[in-house]
PDB file of C-alpha atoms in Angstrom:
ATOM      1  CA  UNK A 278      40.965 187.220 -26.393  1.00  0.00           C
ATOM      2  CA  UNK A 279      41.421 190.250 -28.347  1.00  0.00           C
ATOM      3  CA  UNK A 280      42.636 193.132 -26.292  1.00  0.00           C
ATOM      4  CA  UNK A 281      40.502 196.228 -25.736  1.00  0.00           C
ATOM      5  CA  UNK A 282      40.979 199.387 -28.184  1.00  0.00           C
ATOM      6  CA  UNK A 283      42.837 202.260 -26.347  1.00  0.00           C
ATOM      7  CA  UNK A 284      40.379 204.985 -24.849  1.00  0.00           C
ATOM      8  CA  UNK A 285      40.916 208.594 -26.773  1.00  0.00           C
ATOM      9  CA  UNK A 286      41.906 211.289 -24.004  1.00  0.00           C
ATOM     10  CA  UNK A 287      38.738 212.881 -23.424  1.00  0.00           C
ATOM     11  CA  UNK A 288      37.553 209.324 -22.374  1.00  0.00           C
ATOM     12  CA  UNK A 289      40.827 208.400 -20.387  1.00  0.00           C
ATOM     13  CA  UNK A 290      40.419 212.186 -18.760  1.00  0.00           C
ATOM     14  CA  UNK A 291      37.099 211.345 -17.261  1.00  0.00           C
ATOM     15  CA  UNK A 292      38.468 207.818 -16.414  1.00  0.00           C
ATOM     16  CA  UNK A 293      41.982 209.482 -14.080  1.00  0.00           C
ATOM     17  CA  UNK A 294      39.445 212.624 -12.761  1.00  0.00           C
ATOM     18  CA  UNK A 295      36.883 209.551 -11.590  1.00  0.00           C
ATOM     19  CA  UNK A 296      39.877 207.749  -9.990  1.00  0.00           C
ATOM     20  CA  UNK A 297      41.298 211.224  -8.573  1.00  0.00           C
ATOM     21  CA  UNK A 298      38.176 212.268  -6.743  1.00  0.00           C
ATOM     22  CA  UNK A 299      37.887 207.980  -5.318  1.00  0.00           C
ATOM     23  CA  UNK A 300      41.283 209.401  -3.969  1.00  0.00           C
ATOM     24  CA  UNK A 301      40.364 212.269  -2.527  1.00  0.00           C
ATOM     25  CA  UNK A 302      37.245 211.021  -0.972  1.00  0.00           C
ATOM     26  CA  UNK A 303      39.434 208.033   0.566  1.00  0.00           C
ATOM     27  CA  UNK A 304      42.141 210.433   1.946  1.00  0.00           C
ATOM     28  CA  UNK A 305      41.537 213.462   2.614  1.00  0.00           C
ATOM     29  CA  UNK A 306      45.307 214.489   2.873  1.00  0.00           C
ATOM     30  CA  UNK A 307      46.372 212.929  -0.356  1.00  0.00           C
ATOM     31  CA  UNK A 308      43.003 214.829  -1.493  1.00  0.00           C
ATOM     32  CA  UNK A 309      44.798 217.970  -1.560  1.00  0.00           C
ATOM     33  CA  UNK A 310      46.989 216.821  -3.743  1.00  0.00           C
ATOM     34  CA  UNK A 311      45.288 215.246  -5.782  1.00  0.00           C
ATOM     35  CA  UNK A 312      42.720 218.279  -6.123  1.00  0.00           C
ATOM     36  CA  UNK A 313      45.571 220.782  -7.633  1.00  0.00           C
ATOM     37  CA  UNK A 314      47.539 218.020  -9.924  1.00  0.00           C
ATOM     38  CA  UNK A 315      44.064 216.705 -11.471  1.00  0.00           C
ATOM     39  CA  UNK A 316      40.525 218.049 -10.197  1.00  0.00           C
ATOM     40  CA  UNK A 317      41.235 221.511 -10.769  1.00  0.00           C
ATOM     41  CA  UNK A 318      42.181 221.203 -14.470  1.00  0.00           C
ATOM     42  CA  UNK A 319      39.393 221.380 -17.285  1.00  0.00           C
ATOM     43  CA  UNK A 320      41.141 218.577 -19.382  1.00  0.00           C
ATOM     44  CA  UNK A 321      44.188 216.126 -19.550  1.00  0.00           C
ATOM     45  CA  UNK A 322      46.097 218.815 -22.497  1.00  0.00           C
ATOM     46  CA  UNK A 323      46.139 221.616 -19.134  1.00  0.00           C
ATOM     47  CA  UNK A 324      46.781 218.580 -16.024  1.00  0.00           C
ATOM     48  CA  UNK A 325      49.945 217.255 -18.431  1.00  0.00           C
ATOM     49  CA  UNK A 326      51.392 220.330 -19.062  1.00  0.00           C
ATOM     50  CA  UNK A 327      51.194 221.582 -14.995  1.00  0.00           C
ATOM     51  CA  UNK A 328      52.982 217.844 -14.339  1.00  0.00           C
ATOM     52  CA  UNK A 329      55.502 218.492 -16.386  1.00  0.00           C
ATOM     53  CA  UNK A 330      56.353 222.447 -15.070  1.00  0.00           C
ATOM     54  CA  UNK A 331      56.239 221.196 -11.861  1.00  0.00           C
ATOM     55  CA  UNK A 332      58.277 218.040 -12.195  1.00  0.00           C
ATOM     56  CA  UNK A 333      60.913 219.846 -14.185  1.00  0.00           C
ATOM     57  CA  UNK A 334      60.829 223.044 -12.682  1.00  0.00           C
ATOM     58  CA  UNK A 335      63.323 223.975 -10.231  1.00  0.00           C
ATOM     59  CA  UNK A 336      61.447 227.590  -8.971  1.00  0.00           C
ATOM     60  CA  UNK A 337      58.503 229.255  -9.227  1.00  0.00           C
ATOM     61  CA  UNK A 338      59.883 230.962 -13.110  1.00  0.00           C
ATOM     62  CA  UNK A 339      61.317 227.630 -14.429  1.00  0.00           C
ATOM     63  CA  UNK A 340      57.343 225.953 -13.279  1.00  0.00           C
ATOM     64  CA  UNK A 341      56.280 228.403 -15.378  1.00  0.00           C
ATOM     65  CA  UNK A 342      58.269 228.732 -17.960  1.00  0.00           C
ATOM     66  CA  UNK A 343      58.152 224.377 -18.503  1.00  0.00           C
ATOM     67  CA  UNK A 344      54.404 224.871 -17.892  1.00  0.00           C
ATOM     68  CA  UNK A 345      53.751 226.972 -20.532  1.00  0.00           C
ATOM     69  CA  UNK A 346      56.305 225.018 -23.187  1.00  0.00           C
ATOM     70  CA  UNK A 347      54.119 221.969 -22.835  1.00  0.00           C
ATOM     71  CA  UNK A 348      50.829 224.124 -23.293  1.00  0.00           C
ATOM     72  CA  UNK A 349      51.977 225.374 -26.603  1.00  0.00           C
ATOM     73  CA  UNK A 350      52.745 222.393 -27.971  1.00  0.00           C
ATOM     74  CA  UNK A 351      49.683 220.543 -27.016  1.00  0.00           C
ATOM     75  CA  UNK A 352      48.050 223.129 -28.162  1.00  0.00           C
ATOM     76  CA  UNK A 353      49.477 223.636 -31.290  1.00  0.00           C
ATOM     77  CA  UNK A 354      49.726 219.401 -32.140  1.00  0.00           C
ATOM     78  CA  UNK A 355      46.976 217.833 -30.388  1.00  0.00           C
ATOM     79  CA  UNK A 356      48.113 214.209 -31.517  1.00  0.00           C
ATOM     80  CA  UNK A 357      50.294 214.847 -29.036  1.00  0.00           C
ATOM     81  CA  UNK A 358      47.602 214.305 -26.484  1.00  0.00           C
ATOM     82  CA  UNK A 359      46.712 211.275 -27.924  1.00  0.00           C
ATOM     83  CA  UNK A 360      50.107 209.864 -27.728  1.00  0.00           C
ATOM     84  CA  UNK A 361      50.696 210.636 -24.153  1.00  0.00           C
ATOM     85  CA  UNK A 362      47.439 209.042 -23.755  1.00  0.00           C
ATOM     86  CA  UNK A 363      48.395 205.764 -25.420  1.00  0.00           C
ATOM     87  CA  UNK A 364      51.533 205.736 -23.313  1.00  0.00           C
ATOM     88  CA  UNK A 365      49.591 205.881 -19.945  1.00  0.00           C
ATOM     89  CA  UNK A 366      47.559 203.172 -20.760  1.00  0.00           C
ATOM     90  CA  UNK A 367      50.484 201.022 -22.281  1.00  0.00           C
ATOM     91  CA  UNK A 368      51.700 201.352 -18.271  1.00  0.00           C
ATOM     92  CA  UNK A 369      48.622 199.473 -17.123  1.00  0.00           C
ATOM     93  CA  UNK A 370      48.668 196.918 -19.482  1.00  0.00           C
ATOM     94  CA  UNK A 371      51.993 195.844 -19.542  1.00  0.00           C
ATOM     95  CA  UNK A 372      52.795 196.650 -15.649  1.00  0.00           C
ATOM     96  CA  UNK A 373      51.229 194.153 -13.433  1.00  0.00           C
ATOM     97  CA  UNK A 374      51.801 196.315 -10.129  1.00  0.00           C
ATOM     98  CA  UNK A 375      49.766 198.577 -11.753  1.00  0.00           C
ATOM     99  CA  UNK A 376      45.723 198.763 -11.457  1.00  0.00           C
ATOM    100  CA  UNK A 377      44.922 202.123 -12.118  1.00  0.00           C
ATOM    101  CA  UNK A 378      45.612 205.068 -14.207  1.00  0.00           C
ATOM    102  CA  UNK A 379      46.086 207.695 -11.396  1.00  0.00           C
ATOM    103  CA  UNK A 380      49.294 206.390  -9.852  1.00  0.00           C
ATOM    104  CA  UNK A 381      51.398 205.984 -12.983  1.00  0.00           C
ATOM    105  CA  UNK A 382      50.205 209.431 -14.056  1.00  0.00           C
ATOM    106  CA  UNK A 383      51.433 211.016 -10.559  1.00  0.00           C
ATOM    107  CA  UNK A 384      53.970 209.630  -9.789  1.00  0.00           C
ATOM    108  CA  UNK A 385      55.746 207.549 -12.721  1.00  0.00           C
ATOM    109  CA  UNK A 386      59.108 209.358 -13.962  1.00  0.00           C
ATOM    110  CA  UNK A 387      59.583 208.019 -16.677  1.00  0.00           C
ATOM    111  CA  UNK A 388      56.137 208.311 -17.997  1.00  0.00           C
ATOM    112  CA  UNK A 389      56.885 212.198 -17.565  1.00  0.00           C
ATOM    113  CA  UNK A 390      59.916 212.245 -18.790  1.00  0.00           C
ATOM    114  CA  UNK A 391      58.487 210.673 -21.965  1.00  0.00           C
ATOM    115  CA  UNK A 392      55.821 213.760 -21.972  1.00  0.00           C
ATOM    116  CA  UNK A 393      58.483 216.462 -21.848  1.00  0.00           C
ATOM    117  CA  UNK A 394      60.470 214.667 -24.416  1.00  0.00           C
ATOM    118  CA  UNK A 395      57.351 215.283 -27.242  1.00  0.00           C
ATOM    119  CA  UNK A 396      56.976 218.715 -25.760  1.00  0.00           C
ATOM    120  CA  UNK A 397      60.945 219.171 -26.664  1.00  0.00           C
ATOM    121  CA  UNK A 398      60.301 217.219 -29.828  1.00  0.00           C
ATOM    122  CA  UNK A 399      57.469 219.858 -30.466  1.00  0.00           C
ATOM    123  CA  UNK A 400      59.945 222.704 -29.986  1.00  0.00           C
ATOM    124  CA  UNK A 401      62.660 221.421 -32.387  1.00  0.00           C
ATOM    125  CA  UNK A 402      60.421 220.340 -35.184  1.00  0.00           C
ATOM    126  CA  UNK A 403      59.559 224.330 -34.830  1.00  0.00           C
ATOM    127  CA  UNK A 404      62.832 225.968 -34.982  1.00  0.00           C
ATOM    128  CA  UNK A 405      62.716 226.484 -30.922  1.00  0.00           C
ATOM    129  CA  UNK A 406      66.072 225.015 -30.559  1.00  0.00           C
ATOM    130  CA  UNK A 407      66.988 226.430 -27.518  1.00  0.00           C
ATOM    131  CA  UNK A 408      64.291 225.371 -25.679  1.00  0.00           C
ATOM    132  CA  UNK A 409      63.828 221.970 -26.991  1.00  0.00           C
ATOM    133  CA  UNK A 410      67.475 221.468 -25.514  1.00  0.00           C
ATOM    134  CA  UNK A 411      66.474 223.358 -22.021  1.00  0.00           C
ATOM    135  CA  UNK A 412      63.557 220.697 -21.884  1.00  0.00           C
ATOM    136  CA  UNK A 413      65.888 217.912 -22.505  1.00  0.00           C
ATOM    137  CA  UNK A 414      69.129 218.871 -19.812  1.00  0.00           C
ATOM    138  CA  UNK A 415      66.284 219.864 -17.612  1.00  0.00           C
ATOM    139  CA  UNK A 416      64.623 215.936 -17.978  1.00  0.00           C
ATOM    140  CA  UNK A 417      68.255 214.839 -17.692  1.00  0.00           C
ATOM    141  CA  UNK A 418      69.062 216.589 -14.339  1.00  0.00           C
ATOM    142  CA  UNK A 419      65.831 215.681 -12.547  1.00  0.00           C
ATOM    143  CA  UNK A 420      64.790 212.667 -14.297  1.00  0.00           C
ATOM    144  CA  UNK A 421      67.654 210.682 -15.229  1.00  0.00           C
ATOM    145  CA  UNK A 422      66.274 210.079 -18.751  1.00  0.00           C
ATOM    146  CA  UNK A 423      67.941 212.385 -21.745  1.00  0.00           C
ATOM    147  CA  UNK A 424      66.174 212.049 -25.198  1.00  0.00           C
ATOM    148  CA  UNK A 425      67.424 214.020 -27.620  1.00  0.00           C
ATOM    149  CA  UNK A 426      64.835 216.309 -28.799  1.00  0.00           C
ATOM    150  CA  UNK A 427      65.781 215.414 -32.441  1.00  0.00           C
ATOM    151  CA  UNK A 428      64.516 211.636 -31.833  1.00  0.00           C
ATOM    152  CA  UNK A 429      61.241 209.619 -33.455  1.00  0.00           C
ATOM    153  CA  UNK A 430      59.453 207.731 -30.575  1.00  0.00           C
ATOM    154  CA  UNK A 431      55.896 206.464 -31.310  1.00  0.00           C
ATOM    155  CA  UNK A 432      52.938 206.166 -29.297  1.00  0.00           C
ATOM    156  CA  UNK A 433      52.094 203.414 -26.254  1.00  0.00           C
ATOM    157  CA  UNK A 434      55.600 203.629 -25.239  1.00  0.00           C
ATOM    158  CA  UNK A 435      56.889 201.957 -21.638  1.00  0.00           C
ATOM    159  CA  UNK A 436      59.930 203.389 -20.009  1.00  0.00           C
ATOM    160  CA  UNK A 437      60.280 201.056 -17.015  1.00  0.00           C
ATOM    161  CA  UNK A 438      61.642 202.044 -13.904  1.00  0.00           C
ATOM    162  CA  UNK A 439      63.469 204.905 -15.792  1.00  0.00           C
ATOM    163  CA  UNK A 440      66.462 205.827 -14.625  1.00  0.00           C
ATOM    164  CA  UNK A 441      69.664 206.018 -16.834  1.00  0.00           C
ATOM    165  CA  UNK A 442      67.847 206.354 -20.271  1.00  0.00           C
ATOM    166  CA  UNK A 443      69.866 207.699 -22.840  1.00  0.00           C
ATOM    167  CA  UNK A 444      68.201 208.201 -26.173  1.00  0.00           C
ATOM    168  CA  UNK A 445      70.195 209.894 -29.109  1.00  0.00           C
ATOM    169  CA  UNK A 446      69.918 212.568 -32.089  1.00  0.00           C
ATOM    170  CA  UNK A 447      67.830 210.374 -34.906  1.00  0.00           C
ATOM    171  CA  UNK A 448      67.286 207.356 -33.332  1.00  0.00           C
ATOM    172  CA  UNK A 449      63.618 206.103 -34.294  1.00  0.00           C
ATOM    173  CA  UNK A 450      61.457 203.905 -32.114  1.00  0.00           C
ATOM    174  CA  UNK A 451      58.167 202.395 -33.371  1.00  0.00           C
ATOM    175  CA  UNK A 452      54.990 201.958 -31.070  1.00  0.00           C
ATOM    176  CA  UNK A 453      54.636 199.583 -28.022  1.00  0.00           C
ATOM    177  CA  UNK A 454      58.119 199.492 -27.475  1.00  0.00           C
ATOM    178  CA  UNK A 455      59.229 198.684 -23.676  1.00  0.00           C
ATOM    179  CA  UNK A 456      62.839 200.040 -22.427  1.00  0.00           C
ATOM    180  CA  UNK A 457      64.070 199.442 -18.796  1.00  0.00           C
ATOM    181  CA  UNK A 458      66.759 201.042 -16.622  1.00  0.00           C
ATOM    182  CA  UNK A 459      70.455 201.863 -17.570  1.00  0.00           C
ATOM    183  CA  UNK A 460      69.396 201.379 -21.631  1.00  0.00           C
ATOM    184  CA  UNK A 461      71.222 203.371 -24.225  1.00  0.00           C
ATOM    185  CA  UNK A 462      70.111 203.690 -27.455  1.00  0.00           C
ATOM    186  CA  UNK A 463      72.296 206.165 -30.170  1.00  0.00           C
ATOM    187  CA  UNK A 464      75.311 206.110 -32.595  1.00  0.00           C
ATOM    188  CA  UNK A 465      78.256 204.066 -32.537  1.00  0.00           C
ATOM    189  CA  UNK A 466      81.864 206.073 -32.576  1.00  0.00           C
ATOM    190  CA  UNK A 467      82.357 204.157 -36.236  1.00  0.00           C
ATOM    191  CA  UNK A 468      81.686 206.114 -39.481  1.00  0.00           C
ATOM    192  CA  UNK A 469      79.186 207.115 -40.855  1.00  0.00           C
ATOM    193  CA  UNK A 470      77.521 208.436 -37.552  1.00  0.00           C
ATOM    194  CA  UNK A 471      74.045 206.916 -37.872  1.00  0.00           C
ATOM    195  CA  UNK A 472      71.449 206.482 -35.149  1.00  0.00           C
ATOM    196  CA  UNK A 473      69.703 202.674 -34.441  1.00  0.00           C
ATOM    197  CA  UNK A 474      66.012 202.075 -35.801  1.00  0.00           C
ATOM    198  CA  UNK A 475      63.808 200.414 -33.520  1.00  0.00           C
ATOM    199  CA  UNK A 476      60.911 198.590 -34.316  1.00  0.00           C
ATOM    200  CA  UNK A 477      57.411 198.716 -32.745  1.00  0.00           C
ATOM    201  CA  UNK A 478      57.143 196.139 -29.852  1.00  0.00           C
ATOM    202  CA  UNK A 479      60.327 195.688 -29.501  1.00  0.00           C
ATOM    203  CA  UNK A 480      61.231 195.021 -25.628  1.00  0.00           C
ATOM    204  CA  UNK A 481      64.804 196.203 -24.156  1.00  0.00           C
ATOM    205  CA  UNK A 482      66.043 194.855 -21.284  1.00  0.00           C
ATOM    206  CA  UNK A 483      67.638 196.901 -18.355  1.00  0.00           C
ATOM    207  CA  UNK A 484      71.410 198.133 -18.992  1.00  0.00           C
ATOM    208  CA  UNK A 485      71.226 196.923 -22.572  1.00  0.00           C
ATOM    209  CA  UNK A 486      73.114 199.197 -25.393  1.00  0.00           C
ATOM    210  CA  UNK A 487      71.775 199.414 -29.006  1.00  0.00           C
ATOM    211  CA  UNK A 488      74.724 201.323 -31.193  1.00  0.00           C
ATOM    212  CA  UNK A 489      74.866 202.673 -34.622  1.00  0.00           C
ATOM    213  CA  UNK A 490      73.456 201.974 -38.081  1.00  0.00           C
ATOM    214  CA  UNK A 491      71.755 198.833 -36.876  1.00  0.00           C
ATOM    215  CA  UNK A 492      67.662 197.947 -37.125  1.00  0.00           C
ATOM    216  CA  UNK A 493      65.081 196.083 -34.506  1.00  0.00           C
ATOM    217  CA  UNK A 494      63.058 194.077 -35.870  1.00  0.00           C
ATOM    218  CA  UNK A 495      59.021 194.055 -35.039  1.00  0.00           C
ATOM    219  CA  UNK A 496      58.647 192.074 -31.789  1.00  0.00           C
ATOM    220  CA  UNK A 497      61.868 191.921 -30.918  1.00  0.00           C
ATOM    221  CA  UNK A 498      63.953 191.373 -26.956  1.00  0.00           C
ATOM    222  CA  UNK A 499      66.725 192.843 -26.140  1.00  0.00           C
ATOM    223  CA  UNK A 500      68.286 190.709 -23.133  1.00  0.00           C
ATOM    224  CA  UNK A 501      69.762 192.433 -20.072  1.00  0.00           C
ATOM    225  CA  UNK A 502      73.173 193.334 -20.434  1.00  0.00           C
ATOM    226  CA  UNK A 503      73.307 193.223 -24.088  1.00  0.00           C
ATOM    227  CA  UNK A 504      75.313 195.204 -26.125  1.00  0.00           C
ATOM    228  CA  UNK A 505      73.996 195.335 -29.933  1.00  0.00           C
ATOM    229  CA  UNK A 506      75.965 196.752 -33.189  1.00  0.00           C
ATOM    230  CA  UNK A 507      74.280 194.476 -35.830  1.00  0.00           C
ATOM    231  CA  UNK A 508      70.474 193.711 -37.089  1.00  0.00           C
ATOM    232  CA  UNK A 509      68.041 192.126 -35.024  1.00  0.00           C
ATOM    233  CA  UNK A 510      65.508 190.310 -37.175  1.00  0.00           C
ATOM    234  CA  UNK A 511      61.971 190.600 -36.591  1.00  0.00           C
ATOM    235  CA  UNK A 512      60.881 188.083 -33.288  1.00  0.00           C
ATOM    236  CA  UNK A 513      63.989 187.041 -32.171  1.00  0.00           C
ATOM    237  CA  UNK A 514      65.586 187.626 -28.967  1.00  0.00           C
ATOM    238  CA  UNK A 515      69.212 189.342 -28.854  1.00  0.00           C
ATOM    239  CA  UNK A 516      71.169 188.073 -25.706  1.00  0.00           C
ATOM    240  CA  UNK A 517      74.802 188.738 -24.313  1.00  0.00           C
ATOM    241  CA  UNK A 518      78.112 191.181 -25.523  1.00  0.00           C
ATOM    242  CA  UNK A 519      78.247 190.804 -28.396  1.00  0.00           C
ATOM    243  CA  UNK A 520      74.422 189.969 -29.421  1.00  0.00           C
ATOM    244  CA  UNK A 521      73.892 186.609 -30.219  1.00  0.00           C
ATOM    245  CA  UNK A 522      70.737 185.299 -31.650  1.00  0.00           C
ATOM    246  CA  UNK A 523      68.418 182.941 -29.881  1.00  0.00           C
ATOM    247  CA  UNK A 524      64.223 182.231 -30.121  1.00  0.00           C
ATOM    248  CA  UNK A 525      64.149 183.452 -33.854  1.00  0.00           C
ATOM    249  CA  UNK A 526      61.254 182.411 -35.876  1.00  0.00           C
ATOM    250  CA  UNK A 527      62.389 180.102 -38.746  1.00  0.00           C
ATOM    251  CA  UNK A 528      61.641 183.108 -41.014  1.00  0.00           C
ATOM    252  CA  UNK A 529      64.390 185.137 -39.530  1.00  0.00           C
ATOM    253  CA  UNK A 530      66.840 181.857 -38.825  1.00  0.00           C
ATOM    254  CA  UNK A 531      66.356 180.753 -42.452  1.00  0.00           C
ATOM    255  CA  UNK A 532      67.757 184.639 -43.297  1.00  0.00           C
TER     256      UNK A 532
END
């Protein structure tokens, strides 16, 4: 069965405010929550951007300060929007613990973390340097997950569990890519310093390490543990330090 078509964000936005207000009419305490982070914004652009001050921000200033970042930029790129929208709903699809798009919203780091990445993205594709690298330490500090502002990371992107992500200058991930835990993704210590390339649906298994002028193929896994400095063809699976090759389609093995 063909899978549905992603919702735009106006549509998802009605979708999390009807889930919000089934929240707040089931518990009243988690109600009042609920009620600031979602019910009293007029759209998903102005909810996202008050998420992200007040995940990243350490005071009442830096809250503001984050806040206002992430309304500029949806602001001035509204694909942005989209993409964060794409990436809630990859949650739900590919996370069987999760029903809903509410919870992941809320309370999902590294969905967050992803948001306030294409905020800092935002900033340093406009010459706002500085800040694109305040957004970044400040995801680093509170988030565990550091993506260099000057990365390429599609849309209906996963960052499981979230903790330990580090994501370099110039690497480029494609869309419906899934990284876990502990992953590290950037360039080798060899020269010429060049960043990985990472297809779209490509899946990277917790504490894996992808280093240097190397490409993911389409469709792609990344094993656990693994520790990759060469190509990955398209549809294989990559598995142990170094990478060895396993599950390739006879396309890729006849290579």
């Amino acid at each position: 069965m063909a899978e549905a078509a992603m919702l735009d964000s106006d549509s998802l936005w009605q979708k999390v405010r009807d889930e919000a207000q089934s929240s707040a009419n089931a518990d009243p305490v988690f109600g009042k929550a609920v009620a600031s982070a979602i019910l009293a914004h007029d759209g998903f652009a102005a909810a996202l951007a008050d998420l992200i001050g007040q995940r990243l921000g350490g005071g009442g200033a830096e809250r503001t300060r984050f806040t206002s970042f992430s309304r500029n930029a949806f602001r001035g790129e509204p694909d942005l929007i989209e993409a964060a929208s794409r990436d809630l709903q990859a949650i739900a699809r590919r996370d069987p613990a999760v029903a809903d798009l509410l919870p992941p919203l809320l309370h999902y780091k590294g969905y967050i973390a992803l948001q306030a990445w294409r905020v800092s993205n935002w900033l340093w594709r406009h010459d706002h340097r500085d800040a694109a690298l305040l957004l970044q330490n400040e995801a680093s500090n509170v988030l565990q997950v550091s993506i260099h502002p000057a990365a390429s990371i599609g849309s209906a992107v996963y960052l499981d569990h979230a903790t330990g992500i580090v994501i370099g200058a110039n690497v480029v991930i494609g869309d419906e890519v899934t990284i876990l835990q502990n992953v590290s993704i950037g360039r080798s210590s060899e020269l010429p310093a060049r960043s990985p390339r990472i297809g779209c649906g490509v899946y990277i298994g917790a504490g894996a390490s992808i280093l240097g002028d190397v490409s993911i193929g389409d469709f792609a896994k990344i094993g656990a543990g693994t520790v990759v400095t060469s190509d990955i063809p398209a549809g294989c699976t990559a598995v142990g330090n170094p990478a060895r090759l396993t599950n390739c389609p006879e396309s890729a093995s006849a290579a």
